[in-house]
Structure formats: C-alpha cells, structure tokens
PDB file of C-alpha atoms and ligand atoms in Angstrom:
ATOM      1  CA  MET C   1       0.000   0.000   0.000  1.00 44.00           C
ATOM      2  CA  LEU C   2       1.263   3.446  -0.809  1.00 43.00           C
ATOM      3  CA  THR C   3       1.628   5.608   2.252  1.00 43.00           C
ATOM      4  CA  ARG C   4       1.932   9.344   2.414  1.00 45.00           C
ATOM      5  CA  ARG C   5       5.660   8.935   3.012  1.00 45.00           C
ATOM      6  CA  HIS C   6       6.099   6.943  -0.184  1.00 44.00           C
ATOM      7  CA  LEU C   7       4.355   9.622  -2.143  1.00 43.00           C
ATOM      8  CA  PHE C   8       6.700  12.279  -0.901  1.00 44.00           C
ATOM      9  CA  THR C   9       9.875  10.318  -1.572  1.00 44.00           C
ATOM     10  CA  GLY C  10       8.838   9.470  -5.141  1.00 43.00           C
ATOM     11  CA  SER C  11      10.907  10.943  -7.971  1.00 47.00           C
ATOM     12  CA  GLY C  12       8.100  13.320  -8.908  1.00 47.00           C
ATOM     13  CA  ALA C  13       8.299  14.934  -5.489  1.00 47.00           C
ATOM     14  CA  PHE C  14      12.072  15.372  -5.817  1.00 49.00           C
ATOM     15  CA  ALA C  15      11.685  17.078  -9.161  1.00 49.00           C
ATOM     16  CA  ALA C  16       9.147  19.455  -7.645  1.00 49.00           C
ATOM     17  CA  LEU C  17      11.480  20.246  -4.734  1.00 50.00           C
ATOM     18  CA  ALA C  18      14.413  20.913  -7.047  1.00 49.00           C
ATOM     19  CA  ALA C  19      12.382  23.578  -8.822  1.00 49.00           C
ATOM     20  CA  LEU C  20      11.842  25.528  -5.598  1.00 53.00           C
ATOM     21  CA  PRO C  21      14.109  28.481  -4.784  1.00 53.00           C
ATOM     22  CA  ALA C  22      16.959  27.685  -2.385  1.00 56.00           C
ATOM     23  CA  LEU C  23      15.807  27.565   1.220  1.00 59.00           C
ATOM     24  CA  ALA C  24      17.815  29.151   4.029  1.00 57.00           C
ATOM     25  CA  HIS C  25      19.140  25.785   5.135  1.00 61.00           C
ATOM     26  CA  ASP C  26      20.430  25.044   1.629  1.00 88.00           C
ATOM     27  CA  LYS C  27      22.622  28.111   1.648  1.00 96.00           C
ATOM     28  CA  LEU C  28      26.313  27.918   2.492  1.00 97.00           C
ATOM     29  CA  ARG C  29      26.470  28.689   6.181  1.00 97.00           C
ATOM     30  CA  VAL C  30      29.274  31.206   6.788  1.00 98.00           C
ATOM     31  CA  LEU C  31      30.283  32.610  10.151  1.00 98.00           C
ATOM     32  CA  ALA C  32      32.462  35.727  10.312  1.00 98.00           C
ATOM     33  CA  THR C  33      34.100  36.787  13.544  1.00 98.00           C
ATOM     34  CA  PHE C  34      32.963  40.439  13.324  1.00 98.00           C
ATOM     35  CA  SER C  35      30.651  42.776  11.424  1.00 98.00           C
ATOM     36  CA  ILE C  36      33.097  44.158   8.840  1.00 98.00           C
ATOM     37  CA  LEU C  37      34.056  40.659   7.657  1.00 98.00           C
ATOM     38  CA  ALA C  38      30.387  39.667   7.515  1.00 98.00           C
ATOM     39  CA  ASN C  39      29.727  42.641   5.244  1.00 98.00           C
ATOM     40  CA  PHE C  40      32.520  41.526   2.873  1.00 98.00           C
ATOM     41  CA  VAL C  41      31.050  38.000   2.840  1.00 98.00           C
ATOM     42  CA  ARG C  42      27.556  39.337   2.025  1.00 98.00           C
ATOM     43  CA  ASN C  43      28.957  41.254  -0.940  1.00 98.00           C
ATOM     44  CA  VAL C  44      30.797  38.226  -2.327  1.00 98.00           C
ATOM     45  CA  GLY C  45      28.332  35.502  -1.367  1.00 98.00           C
ATOM     46  CA  GLY C  46      25.080  37.215  -2.287  1.00 97.00           C
ATOM     47  CA  ASP C  47      22.060  34.994  -1.795  1.00 96.00           C
ATOM     48  CA  ARG C  48      24.077  31.762  -1.957  1.00 97.00           C
ATOM     49  CA  VAL C  49      25.355  32.307   1.578  1.00 98.00           C
ATOM     50  CA  ASP C  50      23.762  32.657   4.963  1.00 97.00           C
ATOM     51  CA  VAL C  51      26.217  34.825   6.913  1.00 98.00           C
ATOM     52  CA  ALA C  52      26.318  35.814  10.567  1.00 97.00           C
ATOM     53  CA  ALA C  53      28.865  37.672  12.698  1.00 98.00           C
ATOM     54  CA  LEU C  54      29.915  36.546  16.171  1.00 98.00           C
ATOM     55  CA  VAL C  55      30.765  40.070  17.341  1.00 98.00           C
ATOM     56  CA  GLY C  56      27.931  42.325  16.294  1.00 96.00           C
ATOM     57  CA  PRO C  57      27.525  46.037  15.466  1.00 96.00           C
ATOM     58  CA  ASN C  58      29.302  48.598  17.681  1.00 96.00           C
ATOM     59  CA  SER C  59      30.964  45.823  19.672  1.00 96.00           C
ATOM     60  CA  ASP C  60      34.621  45.333  20.483  1.00 96.00           C
ATOM     61  CA  ALA C  61      36.120  42.105  19.106  1.00 96.00           C
ATOM     62  CA  HIS C  62      39.430  42.556  20.975  1.00 95.00           C
ATOM     63  CA  VAL C  63      37.834  41.827  24.334  1.00 94.00           C
ATOM     64  CA  TYR C  64      34.921  39.645  23.233  1.00 96.00           C
ATOM     65  CA  ALA C  65      33.942  36.820  25.583  1.00 96.00           C
ATOM     66  CA  PRO C  66      32.275  34.017  23.578  1.00 97.00           C
ATOM     67  CA  ALA C  67      29.017  32.624  24.956  1.00 94.00           C
ATOM     68  CA  PRO C  68      28.057  28.909  24.846  1.00 93.00           C
ATOM     69  CA  ALA C  69      25.720  29.698  21.935  1.00 95.00           C
ATOM     70  CA  ASP C  70      28.748  30.876  19.936  1.00 97.00           C
ATOM     71  CA  ALA C  71      30.293  27.379  20.060  1.00 97.00           C
ATOM     72  CA  ARG C  72      27.112  26.048  18.477  1.00 97.00           C
ATOM     73  CA  LYS C  73      27.266  28.717  15.740  1.00 97.00           C
ATOM     74  CA  VAL C  74      30.869  27.712  14.971  1.00 98.00           C
ATOM     75  CA  ALA C  75      29.941  24.012  14.970  1.00 97.00           C
ATOM     76  CA  ASP C  76      27.073  24.666  12.512  1.00 97.00           C
ATOM     77  CA  ALA C  77      29.139  26.760  10.092  1.00 98.00           C
ATOM     78  CA  LYS C  78      30.590  25.308   6.894  1.00 98.00           C
ATOM     79  CA  VAL C  79      33.014  28.223   6.532  1.00 98.00           C
ATOM     80  CA  VAL C  80      34.489  30.420   9.262  1.00 98.00           C
ATOM     81  CA  ILE C  81      36.123  33.735   8.332  1.00 98.00           C
ATOM     82  CA  THR C  82      38.583  35.350  10.728  1.00 98.00           C
ATOM     83  CA  ASN C  83      40.724  38.480  10.534  1.00 98.00           C
ATOM     84  CA  GLY C  84      43.797  36.926  12.135  1.00 97.00           C
ATOM     85  CA  LEU C  85      46.859  38.951  13.247  1.00 96.00           C
ATOM     86  CA  GLY C  86      45.812  38.436  16.862  1.00 94.00           C
ATOM     87  CA  PHE C  87      42.552  40.381  16.505  1.00 96.00           C
ATOM     88  CA  GLU C  88      40.332  37.575  17.796  1.00 96.00           C
ATOM     89  CA  GLY C  89      42.537  36.089  20.510  1.00 94.00           C
ATOM     90  CA  TRP C  90      39.568  34.017  21.750  1.00 97.00           C
ATOM     91  CA  MET C  91      38.837  32.355  18.414  1.00 97.00           C
ATOM     92  CA  ASN C  92      41.204  29.348  18.322  1.00 95.00           C
ATOM     93  CA  ARG C  93      39.894  28.117  21.650  1.00 96.00           C
ATOM     94  CA  LEU C  94      36.306  28.603  20.530  1.00 97.00           C
ATOM     95  CA  VAL C  95      36.906  26.606  17.318  1.00 97.00           C
ATOM     96  CA  ARG C  96      38.564  23.785  19.289  1.00 96.00           C
ATOM     97  CA  ALA C  97      35.822  23.741  21.909  1.00 95.00           C
ATOM     98  CA  SER C  98      33.107  23.632  19.234  1.00 96.00           C
ATOM     99  CA  GLY C  99      34.558  20.568  17.511  1.00 96.00           C
ATOM    100  CA  SER C 100      33.912  22.421  14.247  1.00 96.00           C
ATOM    101  CA  LYS C 101      35.000  20.912  10.925  1.00 95.00           C
ATOM    102  CA  ALA C 102      34.461  24.204   9.113  1.00 97.00           C
ATOM    103  CA  MET C 103      36.894  25.532   6.561  1.00 98.00           C
ATOM    104  CA  ILE C 104      38.724  28.456   8.188  1.00 97.00           C
ATOM    105  CA  ILE C 105      39.650  31.435   6.021  1.00 98.00           C
ATOM    106  CA  VAL C 106      42.074  33.981   7.466  1.00 98.00           C
ATOM    107  CA  ALA C 107      41.087  37.109   5.558  1.00 98.00           C
ATOM    108  CA  THR C 108      44.381  38.988   6.089  1.00 98.00           C
ATOM    109  CA  THR C 109      46.458  36.272   4.379  1.00 98.00           C
ATOM    110  CA  GLY C 110      48.966  37.973   2.081  1.00 98.00           C
ATOM    111  CA  ILE C 111      48.656  41.431   3.612  1.00 97.00           C
ATOM    112  CA  SER C 112      51.768  43.454   4.362  1.00 97.00           C
ATOM    113  CA  VAL C 113      51.553  43.551   8.154  1.00 97.00           C
ATOM    114  CA  ARG C 114      52.069  46.800  10.029  1.00 96.00           C
ATOM    115  CA  ARG C 115      53.914  46.568  13.325  1.00 92.00           C
ATOM    116  CA  ALA C 116      52.670  48.925  16.008  1.00 84.00           C
ATOM    117  CA  ALA C 117      55.184  50.896  18.012  1.00 72.00           C
ATOM    118  CA  GLY C 118      55.655  48.781  21.124  1.00 61.00           C
ATOM    119  CA  GLY C 119      57.841  48.592  24.172  1.00 49.00           C
ATOM    120  CA  HIS C 120      59.386  45.265  23.155  1.00 52.00           C
ATOM    121  CA  GLY C 121      61.408  46.207  20.109  1.00 52.00           C
ATOM    122  CA  HIS C 122      59.424  44.847  17.157  1.00 62.00           C
ATOM    123  CA  GLY C 123      55.965  45.848  18.301  1.00 70.00           C
ATOM    124  CA  ASP C 124      52.761  43.884  17.985  1.00 86.00           C
ATOM    125  CA  ALA C 125      51.159  43.037  14.656  1.00 94.00           C
ATOM    126  CA  ASP C 126      48.455  45.613  13.949  1.00 96.00           C
ATOM    127  CA  PRO C 127      45.293  43.654  13.078  1.00 97.00           C
ATOM    128  CA  HIS C 128      43.254  46.605  11.702  1.00 97.00           C
ATOM    129  CA  ALA C 129      44.306  45.985   8.088  1.00 98.00           C
ATOM    130  CA  TRP C 130      40.765  46.635   6.767  1.00 98.00           C
ATOM    131  CA  GLN C 131      41.297  50.353   7.414  1.00 98.00           C
ATOM    132  CA  SER C 132      42.843  50.693   3.947  1.00 98.00           C
ATOM    133  CA  ALA C 133      40.541  50.014   1.007  1.00 98.00           C
ATOM    134  CA  ALA C 134      43.432  48.403  -0.892  1.00 98.00           C
ATOM    135  CA  ASN C 135      43.777  45.888   1.938  1.00 98.00           C
ATOM    136  CA  ALA C 136      40.022  45.346   1.933  1.00 98.00           C
ATOM    137  CA  SER C 137      40.468  44.119  -1.646  1.00 98.00           C
ATOM    138  CA  VAL C 138      42.879  41.457  -0.354  1.00 98.00           C
ATOM    139  CA  TYR C 139      40.281  40.400   2.228  1.00 98.00           C
ATOM    140  CA  VAL C 140      37.637  40.143  -0.497  1.00 99.00           C
ATOM    141  CA  ALA C 141      39.892  38.087  -2.792  1.00 98.00           C
ATOM    142  CA  ASN C 142      40.639  35.664   0.080  1.00 98.00           C
ATOM    143  CA  ILE C 143      36.937  35.375   0.903  1.00 98.00           C
ATOM    144  CA  ARG C 144      36.047  34.818  -2.770  1.00 98.00           C
ATOM    145  CA  ASP C 145      38.662  32.062  -3.136  1.00 98.00           C
ATOM    146  CA  GLY C 146      37.503  30.410   0.093  1.00 98.00           C
ATOM    147  CA  LEU C 147      33.841  30.428  -0.937  1.00 98.00           C
ATOM    148  CA  VAL C 148      34.721  29.003  -4.361  1.00 98.00           C
ATOM    149  CA  THR C 149      36.604  26.150  -2.668  1.00 98.00           C
ATOM    150  CA  ALA C 150      33.801  25.493  -0.179  1.00 98.00           C
ATOM    151  CA  ASP C 151      31.008  25.735  -2.765  1.00 97.00           C
ATOM    152  CA  PRO C 152      32.403  25.120  -6.287  1.00 97.00           C
ATOM    153  CA  ALA C 153      28.905  25.185  -7.812  1.00 96.00           C
ATOM    154  CA  GLY C 154      28.765  28.893  -6.910  1.00 97.00           C
ATOM    155  CA  ALA C 155      32.134  29.761  -8.452  1.00 98.00           C
ATOM    156  CA  ASP C 156      30.728  31.921 -11.261  1.00 98.00           C
ATOM    157  CA  ALA C 157      28.479  33.848  -8.899  1.00 98.00           C
ATOM    158  CA  TYR C 158      31.263  34.441  -6.353  1.00 98.00           C
ATOM    159  CA  GLN C 159      33.669  35.578  -9.092  1.00 98.00           C
ATOM    160  CA  ALA C 160      31.122  37.989 -10.564  1.00 98.00           C
ATOM    161  CA  HIS C 161      30.039  39.443  -7.209  1.00 98.00           C
ATOM    162  CA  ALA C 162      33.648  39.847  -6.078  1.00 98.00           C
ATOM    163  CA  ALA C 163      34.663  41.567  -9.329  1.00 98.00           C
ATOM    164  CA  ALA C 164      31.834  44.092  -8.969  1.00 98.00           C
ATOM    165  CA  TYR C 165      32.610  44.753  -5.306  1.00 98.00           C
ATOM    166  CA  LEU C 166      36.372  45.036  -5.937  1.00 98.00           C
ATOM    167  CA  ALA C 167      35.619  47.757  -8.497  1.00 98.00           C
ATOM    168  CA  ARG C 168      33.638  49.632  -5.835  1.00 98.00           C
ATOM    169  CA  LEU C 169      36.557  49.277  -3.388  1.00 98.00           C
ATOM    170  CA  ASP C 170      38.934  50.732  -5.995  1.00 98.00           C
ATOM    171  CA  ALA C 171      36.594  53.692  -6.426  1.00 98.00           C
ATOM    172  CA  LEU C 172      36.387  54.076  -2.625  1.00 98.00           C
ATOM    173  CA  ASP C 173      40.182  54.115  -2.366  1.00 98.00           C
ATOM    174  CA  ALA C 174      40.369  56.911  -4.937  1.00 98.00           C
ATOM    175  CA  GLU C 175      37.569  58.798  -3.185  1.00 98.00           C
ATOM    176  CA  VAL C 176      39.359  58.740   0.184  1.00 98.00           C
ATOM    177  CA  LYS C 177      42.596  59.924  -1.447  1.00 98.00           C
ATOM    178  CA  GLN C 178      40.753  62.804  -3.114  1.00 97.00           C
ATOM    179  CA  ALA C 179      39.180  63.826   0.189  1.00 97.00           C
ATOM    180  CA  VAL C 180      42.567  63.804   1.924  1.00 97.00           C
ATOM    181  CA  ALA C 181      44.003  65.975  -0.860  1.00 97.00           C
ATOM    182  CA  THR C 182      41.545  68.740   0.107  1.00 95.00           C
ATOM    183  CA  ILE C 183      42.936  68.891   3.678  1.00 95.00           C
ATOM    184  CA  PRO C 184      45.917  71.245   4.133  1.00 94.00           C
ATOM    185  CA  ALA C 185      49.017  69.033   4.538  1.00 93.00           C
ATOM    186  CA  ASP C 186      50.015  70.592   7.879  1.00 91.00           C
ATOM    187  CA  ARG C 187      46.613  69.734   9.402  1.00 91.00           C
ATOM    188  CA  ARG C 188      46.508  66.033   8.540  1.00 93.00           C
ATOM    189  CA  ARG C 189      46.833  64.869  12.116  1.00 91.00           C
ATOM    190  CA  VAL C 190      44.156  63.575  14.484  1.00 90.00           C
ATOM    191  CA  ILE C 191      43.766  61.790  17.810  1.00 92.00           C
ATOM    192  CA  SER C 192      41.772  58.572  18.119  1.00 93.00           C
ATOM    193  CA  THR C 193      41.199  56.438  21.198  1.00 92.00           C
ATOM    194  CA  HIS C 194      43.035  53.244  20.276  1.00 92.00           C
ATOM    195  CA  ASP C 195      45.686  52.644  17.634  1.00 92.00           C
ATOM    196  CA  ALA C 196      43.239  51.334  15.013  1.00 96.00           C
ATOM    197  CA  PHE C 197      44.048  53.605  12.066  1.00 97.00           C
ATOM    198  CA  GLY C 198      47.686  52.728  11.323  1.00 96.00           C
ATOM    199  CA  TYR C 199      46.827  51.217   7.932  1.00 98.00           C
ATOM    200  CA  PHE C 200      44.615  54.222   7.158  1.00 98.00           C
ATOM    201  CA  GLN C 201      47.604  56.429   7.971  1.00 97.00           C
ATOM    202  CA  GLN C 202      49.934  54.393   5.726  1.00 97.00           C
ATOM    203  CA  ALA C 203      47.469  54.397   2.840  1.00 98.00           C
ATOM    204  CA  TYR C 204      46.111  57.940   3.003  1.00 98.00           C
ATOM    205  CA  GLY C 205      48.649  60.088   4.843  1.00 97.00           C
ATOM    206  CA  ILE C 206      46.529  61.189   7.804  1.00 95.00           C
ATOM    207  CA  GLU C 207      48.579  60.834  10.966  1.00 94.00           C
ATOM    208  CA  PHE C 208      46.770  59.194  13.884  1.00 93.00           C
ATOM    209  CA  ILE C 209      47.920  59.454  17.469  1.00 91.00           C
ATOM    210  CA  ALA C 210      46.232  57.305  20.127  1.00 92.00           C
ATOM    211  CA  PRO C 211      46.654  56.934  23.884  1.00 90.00           C
ATOM    212  CA  GLN C 212      45.627  53.268  23.717  1.00 89.00           C
ATOM    213  CA  SER C 213      47.559  50.538  21.862  1.00 88.00           C
ATOM    214  CA  VAL C 214      46.475  48.341  18.923  1.00 89.00           C
ATOM    215  CA  SER C 215      44.397  46.287  21.331  1.00 89.00           C
ATOM    216  CA  THR C 216      41.771  47.619  23.703  1.00 90.00           C
ATOM    217  CA  GLU C 217      42.694  44.879  26.196  1.00 88.00           C
ATOM    218  CA  THR C 218      45.044  47.155  28.116  1.00 85.00           C
ATOM    219  CA  GLU C 219      43.960  50.542  29.454  1.00 88.00           C
ATOM    220  CA  PRO C 220      46.169  53.474  28.488  1.00 90.00           C
ATOM    221  CA  SER C 221      48.526  54.435  31.300  1.00 90.00           C
ATOM    222  CA  ALA C 222      48.400  57.846  32.983  1.00 92.00           C
ATOM    223  CA  ARG C 223      51.788  58.493  31.382  1.00 92.00           C
ATOM    224  CA  ASP C 224      50.441  57.721  27.880  1.00 90.00           C
ATOM    225  CA  VAL C 225      47.515  60.078  28.413  1.00 93.00           C
ATOM    226  CA  ALA C 226      49.788  62.840  29.773  1.00 94.00           C
ATOM    227  CA  ARG C 227      52.112  62.429  26.774  1.00 92.00           C
ATOM    228  CA  ILE C 228      49.189  62.825  24.332  1.00 92.00           C
ATOM    229  CA  ILE C 229      47.888  65.907  26.166  1.00 95.00           C
ATOM    230  CA  THR C 230      51.318  67.527  25.956  1.00 95.00           C
ATOM    231  CA  GLN C 231      51.588  66.671  22.268  1.00 93.00           C
ATOM    232  CA  ILE C 232      48.127  68.030  21.407  1.00 93.00           C
ATOM    233  CA  LYS C 233      48.939  71.335  23.116  1.00 93.00           C
ATOM    234  CA  ARG C 234      52.442  71.617  21.649  1.00 93.00           C
ATOM    235  CA  GLU C 235      51.407  70.739  18.087  1.00 90.00           C
ATOM    236  CA  LYS C 236      48.041  72.509  18.303  1.00 88.00           C
ATOM    237  CA  ILE C 237      46.209  69.408  17.052  1.00 89.00           C
ATOM    238  CA  PRO C 238      42.704  70.677  16.267  1.00 86.00           C
ATOM    239  CA  ALA C 239      40.476  67.644  16.792  1.00 89.00           C
ATOM    240  CA  VAL C 240      40.128  64.425  18.741  1.00 94.00           C
ATOM    241  CA  PHE C 241      37.748  61.633  17.773  1.00 95.00           C
ATOM    242  CA  LEU C 242      35.532  59.234  19.627  1.00 95.00           C
ATOM    243  CA  GLU C 243      35.220  55.624  18.479  1.00 94.00           C
ATOM    244  CA  ASN C 244      32.079  53.535  18.335  1.00 93.00           C
ATOM    245  CA  ILE C 245      33.640  50.627  20.248  1.00 90.00           C
ATOM    246  CA  THR C 246      35.361  52.516  23.084  1.00 89.00           C
ATOM    247  CA  ASP C 247      34.294  54.463  26.159  1.00 89.00           C
ATOM    248  CA  PRO C 248      34.011  58.165  25.165  1.00 92.00           C
ATOM    249  CA  ARG C 249      35.093  59.526  28.560  1.00 93.00           C
ATOM    250  CA  LEU C 250      38.844  59.410  27.981  1.00 92.00           C
ATOM    251  CA  MET C 251      38.572  61.494  24.808  1.00 93.00           C
ATOM    252  CA  GLN C 252      36.136  63.903  26.442  1.00 94.00           C
ATOM    253  CA  ARG C 253      38.662  64.475  29.220  1.00 94.00           C
ATOM    254  CA  ILE C 254      41.516  64.950  26.739  1.00 94.00           C
ATOM    255  CA  ALA C 255      39.411  67.433  24.748  1.00 94.00           C
ATOM    256  CA  GLN C 256      38.619  69.372  27.917  1.00 95.00           C
ATOM    257  CA  GLU C 257      42.241  69.534  29.056  1.00 95.00           C
ATOM    258  CA  THR C 258      43.667  70.531  25.673  1.00 94.00           C
ATOM    259  CA  GLY C 259      40.961  72.681  24.144  1.00 93.00           C
ATOM    260  CA  ALA C 260      40.872  70.364  21.091  1.00 92.00           C
ATOM    261  CA  ARG C 261      37.401  69.835  19.673  1.00 92.00           C
ATOM    262  CA  ILE C 262      35.621  66.491  19.533  1.00 94.00           C
ATOM    263  CA  GLY C 263      35.650  65.978  15.765  1.00 92.00           C
ATOM    264  CA  GLY C 264      32.934  63.329  15.814  1.00 93.00           C
ATOM    265  CA  LYS C 265      32.836  59.568  16.003  1.00 95.00           C
ATOM    266  CA  LEU C 266      34.975  57.233  13.915  1.00 97.00           C
ATOM    267  CA  TYR C 267      34.080  53.639  13.180  1.00 97.00           C
ATOM    268  CA  SER C 268      37.188  51.584  13.747  1.00 96.00           C
ATOM    269  CA  ASP C 269      36.498  47.918  14.478  1.00 97.00           C
ATOM    270  CA  ALA C 270      32.746  47.468  13.971  1.00 98.00           C
ATOM    271  CA  LEU C 271      29.914  48.640  11.757  1.00 98.00           C
ATOM    272  CA  THR C 272      26.617  50.054  13.021  1.00 97.00           C
ATOM    273  CA  GLU C 273      23.159  48.533  12.841  1.00 97.00           C
ATOM    274  CA  ALA C 274      21.417  48.918   9.461  1.00 96.00           C
ATOM    275  CA  ASN C 275      19.870  52.262  10.461  1.00 97.00           C
ATOM    276  CA  GLY C 276      23.156  53.712  11.795  1.00 97.00           C
ATOM    277  CA  GLU C 277      25.847  55.874  10.194  1.00 96.00           C
ATOM    278  CA  ALA C 278      28.061  53.017   9.031  1.00 98.00           C
ATOM    279  CA  PRO C 279      26.039  49.908   8.224  1.00 98.00           C
ATOM    280  CA  THR C 280      28.468  48.753   5.504  1.00 98.00           C
ATOM    281  CA  TYR C 281      32.234  48.848   5.070  1.00 98.00           C
ATOM    282  CA  ILE C 282      32.019  51.387   2.240  1.00 98.00           C
ATOM    283  CA  GLU C 283      29.731  53.652   4.258  1.00 98.00           C
ATOM    284  CA  MET C 284      32.060  53.317   7.256  1.00 98.00           C
ATOM    285  CA  MET C 285      35.074  54.481   5.254  1.00 98.00           C
ATOM    286  CA  ARG C 286      33.092  57.354   3.707  1.00 98.00           C
ATOM    287  CA  HIS C 287      31.766  58.430   7.086  1.00 98.00           C
ATOM    288  CA  ASN C 288      35.242  58.375   8.639  1.00 98.00           C
ATOM    289  CA  ILE C 289      36.949  60.449   5.957  1.00 97.00           C
ATOM    290  CA  ARG C 290      34.051  62.917   5.916  1.00 97.00           C
ATOM    291  CA  GLN C 291      34.319  63.394   9.689  1.00 95.00           C
ATOM    292  CA  ILE C 292      38.088  63.803   9.513  1.00 95.00           C
ATOM    293  CA  ALA C 293      38.035  66.203   6.564  1.00 95.00           C
ATOM    294  CA  THR C 294      35.300  68.338   8.134  1.00 94.00           C
ATOM    295  CA  ALA C 295      37.082  68.551  11.492  1.00 93.00           C
ATOM    296  CA  LEU C 296      40.451  69.417   9.958  1.00 90.00           C
ATOM    297  CA  MET C 297      39.163  72.062   7.518  1.00 84.00           C
ATOM    298  CA  ILE C 298      37.649  74.263  10.207  1.00 73.00           C
TER     299      ILE C 298
HETATM  300 ZN1  LIG E   1      40.895  47.694  17.436  1.00 86.79          ZN
END
C-alpha cells in the first residue's frame, strides 16, 4: 500500500522540490568573527550564503567573551572567516571547543603587516588591516577564493560578485585619497582612542595618534595620556575623535584639558546597525573620511 511517506519520496516529489528556490538551510552557512568581515562575505556571497557575525555592530572584538551559543554557531558553520593577526585572541579556543570541521579562512592572508610601536622592540602586529581600502580588496579576494573552494557550484556567482565589489573598493580608495588631498598638509593629524588607524595612515597620509595601543585589552597608562595631552597642546592638534567601540570619557577628558574639539565619532572595528551611520564597510570608510576632513578644515 502506498503511504503518504512513499508519495513524498517518489521521484516526482524530488523534481518538484528541485524547482523551488533555495531555502535558508540550503545556503552555504558562513560565520564571520565580526561585522566588517560579515559585510565583505555578504557582498561576495550574495544569496548563496547565509552569513552571521559573532561580534555584532558597535561591539569590540578585541575583548569579546564568547558565549556557549557561539560554540554552536561555529559548529554549525561550513566556513568560518577570521581576521587573524591576533585580533580575535579568543577564536582558536572557541573553534577547538566547538569541535567544528568548518573551513577556516584567514582574511588577512597575504597582507603586508604593520607593526605597532611597542615597548618590546618589534611591536605587535596591527590587526586593523581593513582600514585601507586596498587591503580590503585582499580580504575580499581571500573570501572569494575560500567560498569558491567550499562551494564550487557557486564559483561563477562568487567571481562575478567579487569583481563588482572590488571595483567599488577601488573607487572608494580613490575617493578617500581625493578627500585627503583637500585637507591642508600641515593639518593632517588627528587623535583617536586606540591605535586602530595605522593602515589608514599608511594608505592615506593622515597621521593618527592614540593613547591606547592596537588592542583595547590594556587601558592606556596615565603616562600615555599625559604624553598625548602635551603633544596636542604643543602641536596645536585641532580635533580628537571618539570611536564607536570605546568608552568616550577618555577622549572627552583629553578634549577638555587641551581645548581640542571632539571631531565626531569614527568607526574603527565594527559597523553600526542597518539604520546607523556606518552599516556597511564602504559607508564606514566614507563616514570616517568625511568626519576627519570636516574637522580638519575648520
Ligand atoms: Zn581595534
């Protein structure tokens, strides 16, 4: 006797299912460690991927403490995308604990690593490589190649999406350079909270000075803060900036003590929610250079 079950496993039913659009659970499940990487993945993966970020909008990945639910997300992912360069110090343990078999893509592979000025000679690797649009192109190429390997059937789509997005990143790079060119050369100097804009400085020639190091794990010392205050006064640095992932009080105090203005908020290590000022990487970079240019032109 034919049961309901038999009907649904017949070849006719399979053909009907195959004609349906891809369901969420058919998509390539990709987990990015933080919001900026997830945005790159969305641009390359399009509707073939289902992407989530462990560290969400306006959150600090340096000091993130994974929750038990995060281990499940890692275990469920087919592809995991990390920044590397010590940015997500908690990630290796989380991957081990999850028992994940996911393919791991380190998005900074092949990048020319900046070393931050440090007390131990060589300095720590600066993980904030995405702060130059040219580096973002390296991230995108690594993500594209990883997705092609993980899901060869999507190769054409990933190649096409990546090519279109890489063209937009090239245009963004040129746009930032043009904006910097409008700022008088002797004013291209700003203060941010933590040392997150070293690659931006290398790429675009705006000098960033920060009381806090390349990681937010250690608080700036009183000596570091005093040194910055002296420098701002001596060099008449016009503006200091808040960051979306750090406590604003330090910068407010520095502004008060030096007379420098608060030039606005920069997005360093995380995007905003969709209705915020920097919901995508490209909008983040545009917002940042607009804030900087406006503050330095006054
Ligand atoms: Zn950072």
